[in-house]
Short mmCIF file of C-alpha atoms in Angstrom, two decimals:
data_model
loop_
_atom_site.label_atom_id
_atom_site.label_comp_id
_atom_site.label_asym_id
_atom_site.label_seq_id
_atom_site.Cartn_x
_atom_site.Cartn_y
_atom_site.Cartn_z
CA MET A 171 -44.29 19.95 -11.44
CA ARG A 172 -42.62 22.53 -9.27
CA ARG A 173 -39.62 20.21 -8.79
CA GLN A 174 -39.43 19.61 -12.54
CA ARG A 175 -39.46 23.34 -13.26
CA LEU A 176 -36.77 23.86 -10.66
CA ILE A 177 -34.53 21.20 -12.15
CA VAL A 178 -35.03 22.56 -15.65
CA GLY A 179 -34.10 25.98 -14.40
CA LEU A 180 -30.87 24.99 -12.69
CA CYS A 181 -27.86 26.86 -13.96
CA GLY A 182 -24.97 25.02 -15.59
CA ALA A 183 -22.78 25.20 -12.51
CA LEU A 184 -25.37 23.56 -10.29
CA TYR A 185 -25.99 20.88 -12.89
CA VAL A 186 -22.30 20.04 -12.91
CA LEU A 187 -22.27 19.98 -9.10
CA LEU A 188 -25.22 17.59 -9.06
CA ALA A 189 -23.48 15.33 -11.54
CA VAL A 190 -20.36 15.28 -9.38
CA VAL A 191 -22.39 14.41 -6.27
CA VAL A 192 -24.14 11.57 -8.07
CA TYR A 193 -20.83 10.30 -9.42
CA LEU A 194 -19.18 10.40 -6.00
CA SER A 195 -22.16 8.60 -4.48
CA PHE A 196 -21.71 5.91 -7.10
CA LEU A 197 -18.01 5.68 -6.27
CA LYS A 198 -18.65 5.41 -2.55
CA HIS A 199 -20.87 2.35 -2.63
CA SER A 200 -20.60 0.88 -6.13
CA LYS A 201 -20.48 -2.84 -6.90
CA PRO A 202 -18.75 -4.65 -9.77
CA ASN A 203 -21.02 -5.46 -12.69
CA TYR A 204 -19.83 -9.01 -13.25
CA SER A 205 -18.91 -12.07 -11.21
CA ARG A 206 -16.63 -15.07 -11.58
CA ASP A 207 -17.40 -18.72 -10.85
CA ILE A 208 -14.46 -20.23 -8.97
CA LYS A 209 -14.06 -23.96 -8.34
CA PHE A 210 -12.64 -25.31 -5.10
CA LYS A 211 -11.02 -28.48 -3.84
CA THR A 212 -11.57 -27.51 -0.19
CA LYS A 213 -13.61 -24.60 1.15
CA GLY A 214 -11.74 -23.91 4.35
CA ASN A 215 -12.16 -23.61 8.09
CA GLY A 216 -14.69 -20.77 8.08
CA LEU A 217 -12.52 -18.20 9.84
CA SER A 218 -13.02 -14.54 9.04
CA VAL A 219 -10.26 -12.24 7.76
CA LEU A 220 -9.52 -8.65 8.75
CA LEU A 221 -7.01 -7.03 6.39
CA ILE A 222 -5.66 -3.69 7.62
CA THR A 223 -3.53 -1.64 5.24
CA VAL A 224 -1.97 1.64 6.28
CA ASP A 225 -0.89 4.15 3.68
CA ALA A 226 2.81 5.05 3.54
CA LEU A 227 3.68 3.15 6.74
CA ARG A 228 7.37 2.34 6.99
CA ALA A 229 8.34 -0.97 8.56
CA ASP A 230 10.99 0.71 10.72
CA TYR A 231 8.46 3.09 12.28
CA LEU A 232 6.93 0.26 14.29
CA SER A 233 8.27 0.09 17.82
CA ALA A 234 8.32 -3.69 17.36
CA ASN A 235 10.79 -3.19 14.52
CA GLY A 236 13.10 -0.83 16.36
CA TYR A 237 11.57 2.65 16.35
CA PRO A 238 12.88 4.20 19.60
CA GLN A 239 9.64 5.78 20.82
CA LYS A 240 6.63 3.62 21.72
CA ILE A 241 4.28 4.91 19.05
CA THR A 242 2.66 1.64 17.90
CA PRO A 243 1.64 -0.39 20.97
CA THR A 244 -1.43 -1.82 19.22
CA ILE A 245 0.45 -2.98 16.15
CA ASP A 246 3.27 -4.21 18.39
CA GLY A 247 0.72 -6.34 20.21
CA LEU A 248 -0.32 -7.94 16.93
CA ALA A 249 3.32 -8.56 16.08
CA SER A 250 4.09 -10.22 19.40
CA ALA A 251 0.98 -12.43 19.22
CA GLY A 252 1.55 -13.51 15.62
CA PHE A 253 4.20 -13.64 12.93
CA ASN A 254 6.06 -10.43 12.22
CA PHE A 255 7.76 -10.46 8.82
CA THR A 256 10.27 -7.64 9.26
CA GLN A 257 11.68 -7.66 5.72
CA ALA A 258 8.59 -7.43 3.53
CA VAL A 259 8.62 -5.34 0.36
CA THR A 260 6.04 -3.97 -2.02
CA PRO A 261 6.35 -4.72 -5.75
CA ILE A 262 5.71 -1.05 -6.51
CA PRO A 263 5.65 1.89 -4.07
CA LYS A 264 2.30 3.41 -5.09
CA THR A 265 -1.09 2.77 -3.51
CA THR A 266 -3.41 1.43 -6.19
CA GLN A 267 -0.73 -0.54 -8.00
CA SER A 268 0.62 -2.09 -4.81
CA LEU A 269 -2.76 -3.07 -3.42
CA ALA A 270 -3.74 -4.61 -6.75
CA SER A 271 -0.70 -6.87 -6.39
CA LEU A 272 -1.56 -7.65 -2.78
CA ILE A 273 -5.10 -8.88 -3.51
CA THR A 274 -4.08 -10.87 -6.60
CA GLY A 275 -0.65 -12.23 -5.67
CA CYS A 276 0.71 -10.94 -8.99
CA TYR A 277 3.33 -8.45 -10.09
CA PRO A 278 1.96 -5.25 -11.68
CA TYR A 279 2.61 -6.32 -15.26
CA LYS A 280 0.10 -9.14 -14.69
CA THR A 281 -2.52 -7.12 -12.81
CA GLY A 282 -2.52 -4.40 -15.47
CA VAL A 283 -2.42 -1.73 -12.75
CA ARG A 284 0.87 0.04 -13.38
CA ASN A 285 -0.16 3.67 -13.02
CA LEU A 286 -2.90 5.78 -11.48
CA TRP A 287 -5.37 5.56 -14.33
CA THR A 288 -5.49 1.87 -15.27
CA ALA A 289 -7.90 -0.71 -13.85
CA LEU A 290 -7.36 -4.28 -12.75
CA LEU A 291 -7.42 -6.75 -15.63
CA ARG A 292 -10.38 -9.10 -15.66
CA SER A 293 -7.99 -12.04 -15.95
CA ALA A 294 -6.62 -11.26 -12.48
CA VAL A 295 -8.42 -13.18 -9.71
CA THR A 296 -8.68 -11.36 -6.38
CA LEU A 297 -8.75 -12.69 -2.85
CA THR A 298 -12.13 -11.02 -2.49
CA GLU A 299 -13.57 -12.98 -5.40
CA VAL A 300 -12.30 -16.26 -4.00
CA LEU A 301 -13.89 -15.66 -0.61
CA LYS A 302 -17.09 -14.29 -2.13
CA ASN A 303 -17.53 -17.60 -3.97
CA ILE A 304 -17.72 -19.49 -0.68
CA LYS A 305 -20.31 -17.15 0.82
CA TYR A 306 -18.06 -14.80 2.74
CA GLN A 307 -19.48 -11.38 3.51
CA THR A 308 -17.11 -8.93 1.82
CA ILE A 309 -16.73 -5.33 2.96
CA ALA A 310 -14.12 -2.67 2.23
CA VAL A 311 -13.73 0.64 4.03
CA VAL A 312 -10.98 2.58 2.27
CA SER A 313 -9.76 6.14 2.72
CA ASN A 314 -7.55 7.27 -0.15
CA HIS A 315 -8.30 9.38 -3.21
CA ASN A 316 -6.72 6.79 -5.54
CA LEU A 317 -8.87 3.83 -4.44
CA ILE A 318 -11.93 4.80 -6.46
CA PRO A 319 -13.94 1.77 -7.62
CA ASP A 320 -13.10 2.61 -11.25
CA ARG A 321 -9.76 0.89 -10.66
CA ASP A 322 -11.74 -2.32 -9.98
CA LEU A 323 -10.19 -3.15 -6.62
CA ALA A 324 -13.85 -3.13 -5.55
CA ARG A 325 -14.40 -6.34 -7.48
CA GLY A 326 -16.09 -8.98 -5.34
CA PHE A 327 -17.07 -6.69 -2.46
CA ASP A 328 -20.66 -6.60 -1.25
CA ARG A 329 -19.97 -3.14 0.09
CA TYR A 330 -17.16 -0.81 -0.99
CA ASP A 331 -17.16 2.22 1.29
CA TYR A 332 -14.85 4.72 -0.36
CA GLU A 333 -13.87 8.13 0.93
CA SER A 334 -11.07 10.42 -0.13
CA ASP A 335 -8.30 11.57 2.21
CA LYS A 336 -10.77 13.70 4.18
CA ARG A 337 -11.71 10.74 6.38
CA GLU A 338 -9.16 10.54 9.17
CA ALA A 339 -8.20 7.39 11.04
CA MET A 340 -10.86 7.58 13.75
CA GLY A 341 -13.48 8.35 11.11
CA THR A 342 -12.37 5.32 9.15
CA THR A 343 -12.65 3.15 12.25
CA GLN A 344 -16.11 4.53 13.00
CA ALA A 345 -17.23 3.69 9.46
CA VAL A 346 -15.92 0.14 9.90
CA LEU A 347 -17.77 -0.30 13.18
CA THR A 348 -21.01 0.72 11.48
CA HIS A 349 -20.51 -2.02 8.91
CA LEU A 350 -19.61 -4.56 11.60
CA GLU A 351 -22.96 -4.01 13.26
CA ARG A 352 -24.68 -5.12 10.05
CA LEU A 353 -22.78 -8.36 9.63
CA ASN A 354 -24.48 -11.73 9.87
CA SER A 355 -22.65 -13.41 12.75
CA ALA A 356 -23.44 -16.85 11.32
CA ARG A 357 -21.30 -16.26 8.22
CA PRO A 358 -17.57 -15.50 7.94
CA PHE A 359 -16.46 -12.14 6.57
CA PHE A 360 -13.57 -10.59 4.70
CA LEU A 361 -13.11 -6.99 5.83
CA TRP A 362 -10.49 -4.72 4.27
CA VAL A 363 -9.71 -1.42 5.99
CA HIS A 364 -7.33 1.17 4.54
CA TYR A 365 -6.10 4.13 6.63
CA ILE A 366 -4.63 7.19 4.87
CA ASP A 367 -3.14 9.20 7.74
CA PRO A 368 0.66 8.66 7.49
CA HIS A 369 0.49 10.02 3.92
CA VAL A 370 1.25 13.73 3.44
CA PRO A 371 -0.02 16.22 4.48
CA TYR A 372 0.91 15.57 8.11
CA TYR A 373 -1.84 16.90 10.41
CA PRO A 374 -1.69 14.77 13.57
CA PRO A 375 -3.62 15.65 16.72
CA GLU A 376 -1.74 18.39 18.51
CA ALA A 377 -1.49 16.43 21.75
CA ILE A 378 0.42 13.63 20.02
CA ILE A 379 3.05 15.85 18.41
CA GLN A 380 3.53 17.66 21.72
CA GLU A 381 4.19 14.29 23.31
CA LEU A 382 6.67 13.18 20.64
CA ASP A 383 8.54 16.46 20.13
CA PRO A 384 7.68 18.76 23.07
CA ASP A 385 10.62 21.15 22.76
CA TYR A 386 10.28 22.11 19.11
CA GLN A 387 8.75 25.57 18.60
CA GLY A 388 9.78 26.43 15.05
CA ARG A 389 8.37 26.19 11.57
CA TYR A 390 5.58 23.67 10.95
CA ARG A 391 5.07 23.17 14.68
CA ASN A 392 1.77 21.29 14.45
CA ASN A 393 1.46 20.31 10.80
CA PHE A 394 3.20 20.01 7.45
CA GLY A 395 0.97 20.81 4.50
CA ASP A 396 -1.27 23.52 3.13
CA SER A 397 -4.43 21.92 4.50
CA LYS A 398 -5.41 18.55 5.89
CA LEU A 399 -8.05 18.41 3.15
CA LYS A 400 -5.67 18.94 0.24
CA ILE A 401 -4.27 15.86 -1.44
CA GLY A 402 -1.96 14.65 -4.17
CA GLY A 403 0.49 17.26 -5.40
CA TRP A 404 -1.28 19.95 -3.35
CA ALA A 405 -0.45 18.27 -0.04
CA TYR A 406 2.73 20.22 0.68
CA PRO A 407 3.16 23.63 2.36
CA THR A 408 2.43 26.42 -0.11
CA ASP A 409 5.52 28.39 0.94
CA ILE A 410 7.83 25.73 -0.50
CA GLY A 411 5.55 23.59 -2.69
CA LYS A 412 6.26 20.02 -3.68
CA GLU A 413 9.54 20.94 -5.36
CA GLY A 414 10.90 22.57 -2.21
CA ALA A 415 9.60 19.84 0.08
CA VAL A 416 10.47 16.71 -1.90
CA PHE A 417 13.15 17.27 -4.52
CA ARG A 418 15.07 20.38 -3.48
CA ASN A 419 14.61 20.32 0.25
CA LYS A 420 16.41 23.19 1.99
CA LEU A 421 14.58 23.09 5.31
CA GLY A 422 17.60 22.12 7.37
CA GLU A 423 18.05 19.07 9.55
CA LYS A 424 16.31 20.48 12.64
CA VAL A 425 13.12 21.24 10.70
CA ASN A 426 13.25 17.98 8.77
CA GLU A 427 13.70 16.01 11.96
CA HIS A 428 10.57 17.66 13.33
CA VAL A 429 8.64 16.86 10.14
CA ARG A 430 9.66 13.23 10.63
CA LYS A 431 8.15 13.48 14.11
CA LEU A 432 4.94 14.74 12.52
CA TYR A 433 4.98 11.63 10.35
CA ALA A 434 5.56 9.52 13.48
CA ALA A 435 2.64 11.29 15.17
CA GLU A 436 0.38 10.30 12.26
CA VAL A 437 1.53 6.72 12.74
CA ARG A 438 0.73 7.00 16.46
CA TYR A 439 -2.75 8.37 15.71
CA THR A 440 -3.42 5.54 13.27
CA ASP A 441 -2.34 3.01 15.88
CA LEU A 442 -4.92 4.47 18.28
CA ALA A 443 -7.63 4.11 15.63
CA ILE A 444 -6.59 0.51 15.00
CA ARG A 445 -6.85 -0.16 18.73
CA ALA A 446 -10.43 1.13 18.71
CA LEU A 447 -11.20 -1.17 15.79
CA LEU A 448 -9.57 -4.27 17.26
CA THR A 449 -11.29 -3.77 20.61
CA GLN A 450 -14.67 -4.18 18.94
CA VAL A 451 -13.57 -6.94 16.57
CA GLU A 452 -12.20 -9.01 19.44
CA ARG A 453 -15.28 -8.36 21.55
CA ARG A 454 -17.68 -9.54 18.85
CA PHE A 455 -15.64 -12.14 16.97
CA ASN A 456 -13.11 -13.43 19.49
CA ASP A 457 -11.02 -16.35 18.17
CA LYS A 458 -12.77 -16.35 14.81
CA VAL A 459 -10.67 -13.81 12.87
CA ILE A 460 -7.29 -13.89 11.15
CA ILE A 461 -5.81 -10.39 11.31
CA ILE A 462 -3.35 -9.19 8.68
CA LEU A 463 -1.65 -5.81 8.94
CA THR A 464 0.55 -4.31 6.26
CA ALA A 465 1.05 -1.18 4.14
CA ASP A 466 0.87 -0.31 0.48
CA HIS A 467 4.38 1.18 0.51
CA GLY A 468 6.83 2.98 2.74
CA GLU A 469 7.81 6.64 2.68
CA SER A 470 11.09 8.34 1.92
CA LEU A 471 11.87 10.80 4.69
CA GLY A 472 15.06 12.23 3.25
CA GLU A 473 16.91 9.11 2.19
CA HIS A 474 18.79 9.69 -1.07
CA ASP A 475 17.73 13.38 -0.94
CA TYR A 476 14.09 12.48 -1.53
CA TYR A 477 11.67 13.72 1.14
CA TYR A 478 8.07 12.95 2.18
CA GLU A 479 7.14 11.06 -0.97
CA HIS A 480 7.23 7.65 -2.62
CA GLY A 481 7.10 6.07 -6.04
CA ASP A 482 9.91 7.73 -7.97
CA TYR A 483 12.67 5.38 -6.78
CA VAL A 484 13.07 1.80 -5.54
CA TYR A 485 15.14 2.33 -2.42
CA ASN A 486 14.00 0.41 0.63
CA ALA A 487 12.64 3.42 2.51
CA GLN A 488 9.81 3.24 -0.03
CA LEU A 489 9.71 -0.54 -0.58
CA ARG A 490 9.82 -1.97 2.94
CA VAL A 491 6.46 -2.39 4.66
CA PRO A 492 5.20 -4.06 7.83
CA LEU A 493 3.65 -7.49 7.36
CA ILE A 494 1.99 -9.16 10.34
CA PHE A 495 -0.31 -12.18 10.51
CA ARG A 496 -2.09 -12.94 13.77
CA LEU A 497 -4.09 -16.14 13.99
CA PRO A 498 -6.84 -16.80 16.54
CA ARG A 499 -5.58 -18.92 19.41
CA THR A 500 -8.00 -21.66 18.40
CA HIS A 501 -6.24 -22.10 15.05
CA LYS A 502 -4.29 -25.35 14.92
CA LEU A 503 -1.23 -23.49 13.62
CA TYR A 504 -1.32 -20.68 16.16
CA SER A 505 2.20 -19.59 17.02
CA GLU A 506 4.32 -16.49 17.40
CA GLY A 507 7.57 -15.46 15.84
CA THR A 508 9.71 -12.93 14.04
CA VAL A 509 10.87 -13.65 10.50
CA ASN A 510 13.78 -11.73 9.01
CA ASP A 511 13.71 -13.42 5.59
CA TRP A 512 12.75 -11.24 2.63
CA VAL A 513 9.13 -11.66 1.54
CA SER A 514 6.69 -9.66 -0.60
CA LEU A 515 3.13 -8.39 -0.60
CA ILE A 516 2.45 -10.81 -3.46
CA ASP A 517 2.71 -13.56 -0.82
CA VAL A 518 -0.34 -12.36 1.11
CA LEU A 519 -2.99 -14.03 -1.07
CA PRO A 520 -1.52 -17.58 -1.12
CA THR A 521 -0.64 -17.36 2.57
CA THR A 522 -4.14 -16.25 3.53
CA LEU A 523 -5.75 -19.07 1.56
CA ASP A 524 -3.48 -21.62 3.23
CA LEU A 525 -4.25 -20.26 6.71
CA LEU A 526 -7.95 -20.50 5.85
CA GLU A 527 -7.36 -24.05 4.54
CA ILE A 528 -8.93 -23.09 1.22
CA GLU A 529 -7.70 -24.89 -1.88
CA VAL A 530 -8.69 -23.39 -5.20
CA ARG A 531 -8.46 -25.37 -8.40
CA SER A 532 -5.16 -24.54 -10.05
CA GLU A 533 -6.57 -22.99 -13.21
CA HIS A 534 -7.93 -20.03 -11.26
CA LEU A 535 -4.66 -18.96 -9.64
CA ARG A 536 -2.06 -20.20 -12.09
CA GLN A 537 -0.92 -16.63 -12.80
CA ILE A 538 0.12 -15.74 -9.27
CA ASP A 539 3.73 -14.91 -8.52
CA GLY A 540 3.56 -15.04 -4.73
CA VAL A 541 4.21 -18.08 -2.58
CA SER A 542 2.64 -19.18 0.67
CA LEU A 543 4.49 -18.33 3.87
CA LEU A 544 2.83 -21.27 5.63
CA PRO A 545 6.14 -23.13 6.26
CA TYR A 546 7.01 -20.56 8.94
CA TRP A 547 3.99 -21.64 11.01
CA LYS A 548 5.16 -25.23 10.70
CA GLY A 549 8.66 -24.60 12.00
CA GLY A 550 10.31 -24.33 8.59
CA ARG A 551 11.26 -21.54 6.25
CA LEU A 552 11.31 -20.69 2.56
CA GLU A 553 14.41 -20.90 0.45
CA ALA A 554 15.71 -17.53 -0.67
CA ARG A 555 14.13 -16.42 -3.94
CA PRO A 556 14.43 -13.29 -6.06
CA LEU A 557 11.85 -10.60 -5.26
CA PHE A 558 11.22 -7.83 -7.75
CA SER A 559 10.01 -4.23 -7.58
CA GLU A 560 9.59 -1.33 -9.97
CA SER A 561 9.13 2.41 -9.56
CA ASP A 562 6.12 4.33 -10.77
CA ASP A 563 5.89 6.74 -13.68
CA SER A 564 7.18 10.15 -12.64
CA PHE A 565 5.06 13.29 -12.71
CA PHE A 566 8.18 15.39 -12.00
CA PRO A 567 10.77 13.93 -14.40
CA GLU A 568 13.01 16.98 -14.33
CA PHE A 569 13.88 16.24 -10.70
CA ILE A 570 14.48 12.47 -10.83
CA LYS A 571 18.17 11.66 -10.64
CA ARG A 572 19.67 9.34 -13.26
CA ARG A 573 16.37 8.75 -15.01
CA VAL A 574 16.17 9.33 -18.76
CA ARG A 575 12.68 8.14 -19.70
CA HIS A 576 9.66 8.50 -17.48
CA ASP A 577 7.12 6.04 -18.87
CA ILE A 578 6.77 2.34 -18.01
CA SER A 579 9.78 1.31 -20.06
CA GLY A 580 11.91 3.89 -18.25
CA ARG A 581 11.18 2.82 -14.69
CA PHE A 582 13.74 1.80 -12.12
CA ARG A 583 13.68 -1.96 -11.45
CA ALA A 584 15.11 -3.84 -8.50
CA VAL A 585 15.73 -7.41 -7.44
CA ILE A 586 16.43 -8.56 -3.88
CA PHE A 587 17.97 -11.99 -3.44
CA ASP A 588 19.89 -13.60 -0.60
CA GLY A 589 20.40 -10.32 1.23
CA TRP A 590 21.63 -8.37 -1.81
CA LYS A 591 19.86 -5.84 -3.98
CA LEU A 592 20.46 -4.75 -7.56
CA ILE A 593 18.83 -1.63 -9.01
CA TRP A 594 18.60 -1.06 -12.77
CA THR A 595 18.27 2.36 -14.38
CA PRO A 596 17.25 2.02 -18.05
CA PHE A 597 18.66 4.03 -20.94
CA GLN A 598 21.67 5.18 -18.97
CA GLN A 599 25.30 5.15 -20.01
CA PRO A 600 27.00 1.82 -19.18
CA GLY A 601 28.69 2.99 -15.99
CA MET A 602 25.39 4.12 -14.47
CA LEU A 603 23.09 1.25 -15.37
CA TYR A 604 23.22 -0.54 -12.01
CA GLU A 605 23.59 -0.08 -8.27
CA LEU A 606 24.38 -2.98 -5.93
CA TYR A 607 23.86 -3.05 -2.17
CA ASP A 608 24.56 -5.54 0.62
CA LEU A 609 21.36 -5.10 2.63
CA GLU A 610 22.65 -6.89 5.71
CA SER A 611 25.64 -4.61 6.25
CA ASP A 612 24.19 -1.55 4.51
CA PRO A 613 20.40 -1.45 5.02
CA GLU A 614 20.24 2.25 4.13
CA GLU A 615 21.78 1.57 0.69
CA LEU A 616 24.60 4.06 0.98
CA ARG A 617 27.55 2.03 -0.40
CA ASP A 618 27.18 1.05 -4.04
CA LEU A 619 29.24 -2.14 -4.54
CA TYR A 620 28.46 -2.69 -8.20
CA GLY A 621 32.04 -2.13 -9.30
CA VAL A 622 33.39 -4.33 -6.49
CA GLU A 623 31.17 -7.43 -6.29
CA SER A 624 31.10 -8.28 -9.99
CA ALA A 625 30.13 -11.96 -9.63
CA ARG A 626 27.26 -11.12 -7.30
CA ALA A 627 26.12 -8.36 -9.62
CA GLN A 628 26.13 -10.62 -12.67
CA ALA A 629 24.03 -13.25 -10.91
CA LEU A 630 21.44 -10.65 -9.93
CA GLU A 631 21.47 -9.17 -13.42
CA LYS A 632 20.40 -12.55 -14.79
CA HIS A 633 17.46 -12.73 -12.38
CA LEU A 634 16.39 -9.21 -13.22
CA GLN A 635 16.75 -9.63 -16.97
CA ARG A 636 14.79 -12.89 -16.87
CA TRP A 637 11.93 -11.19 -14.99
CA MET A 638 11.91 -8.22 -17.31
CA SER A 639 11.86 -10.48 -20.37
CA LEU A 640 8.43 -11.71 -19.23
CA GLN A 641 7.05 -8.23 -19.74
CA SER A 642 6.29 -6.47 -22.99
CA GLU A 643 8.64 -3.67 -22.14
CA LEU A 644 7.83 -1.37 -25.02
CA ALA A 645 4.15 -2.27 -25.27
CA GLU A 646 3.00 0.69 -23.24
CA GLN A 647 -0.44 0.80 -21.68
CA SER A 648 -3.13 3.11 -22.95
CA PRO A 649 -2.40 6.77 -22.23
CA PRO A 650 -4.64 8.57 -19.74
CA THR A 651 -7.98 9.76 -21.06
CA GLN A 652 -9.02 13.40 -20.87
CA LYS A 653 -11.03 12.53 -17.76
CA ASP A 654 -7.94 10.91 -16.22
CA LEU A 655 -5.87 14.00 -17.02
CA GLU A 656 -8.44 16.27 -15.42
CA ILE A 657 -8.45 14.15 -12.25
CA LEU A 658 -4.64 14.10 -12.12
CA LYS A 659 -4.58 17.88 -12.55
CA SER A 660 -7.18 18.38 -9.81
CA LEU A 661 -4.99 16.33 -7.47
CA GLY A 662 -1.91 18.36 -8.28
CA TYR A 663 -0.02 15.50 -9.91
CA ILE A 664 0.30 17.39 -13.21
CA LYS A 665 -0.01 21.04 -14.21
#
């Protein structure tokens, strides 16, 4: 009775706080409320899968891919012991949307996840669901404020351990190790781990930044951001705000170069956390686990005058991601290699199923856009094919160059094919509709050849127009609800 009287007497503020706590508890460990029956032709070799995704990790910040300082020895070890796909791209440079494409093998217009407030369509089949249907243990440990279970990426997981950006890399690893201790060693598992740390704000351990940039003593010496606990639009230093950090950066090259070192230090810290994870995985499950490492998107660090952010454009600083598959040495296809062909995150699902020797009846996966990369393990290669990407909606439209509309129909689109890339800007005057880049000779996309290589441009235009014709361009998704707007405002995405 005393407890009842106390609850009745709680003030409104405490009641709201309690509701928030309950809601967050639900988010942290919730399960989907429906399941799917999937039919198989073959049920595989029984190997487990560890999928590691790192937020905002650029492909060129791996030492294995050319970064001059040795900041990723653990990831480099995976790359040297497996297949390192150096030219992988995301279909959209935003976390939830990109990862929805990764686990379904579909472009965003098929997953339904094209902005921060929409959930995965029920028609989309996930890798998790496939493995769950053949008795895999399925666990996710994800650290990012946008990966709440409401977006339905939790579908098929026995355990979905969600935390916001407050859980740093070592904390994420520790949470994973706790779950590993509970696994049934007689059954295979699918474990997805998402690290947040290379995303702004940059708050690496002080010892690491001193190692990477020992002589710098100026502004933002040890961190770049208002607080390591602030996220979304609030992640940037209060003295300059997001506008002064991202869109109208006046920090000067010396300061910006140091901020890039802070980003590199976050990558280094994440690599250390991954080492701690892999040490335990290899100790307990040696030669029984396929390891996949990739990222949701890259990060623009000043390219095209766009700093410490992603999603507003489709330049390769934001699109290119690491993609590494390491097989256990007992796998009949075990081999090592570096692949410089262009591939996409939509290829992860079909490739993983092939490496597991799982064949799903065609009706379940007929929507997927990705293709299996298995030929590379067999000494072959894939023919060049067009790969597509789109930008996100913009929360800061007044700062986005060349962009007229800022909803789905107004997004930048890009196609990469045979080493060339075409970017489309909708609703622009004719002379500004397209940009064309030769990615082999101009990987930084600095020389627009659209007015020079007309035949090449026309061929790419046809690919891009054909892909866009598959989408209901003007059939916009539902607008954000009031709850969505409140969340976006709390994260600093809107005012």
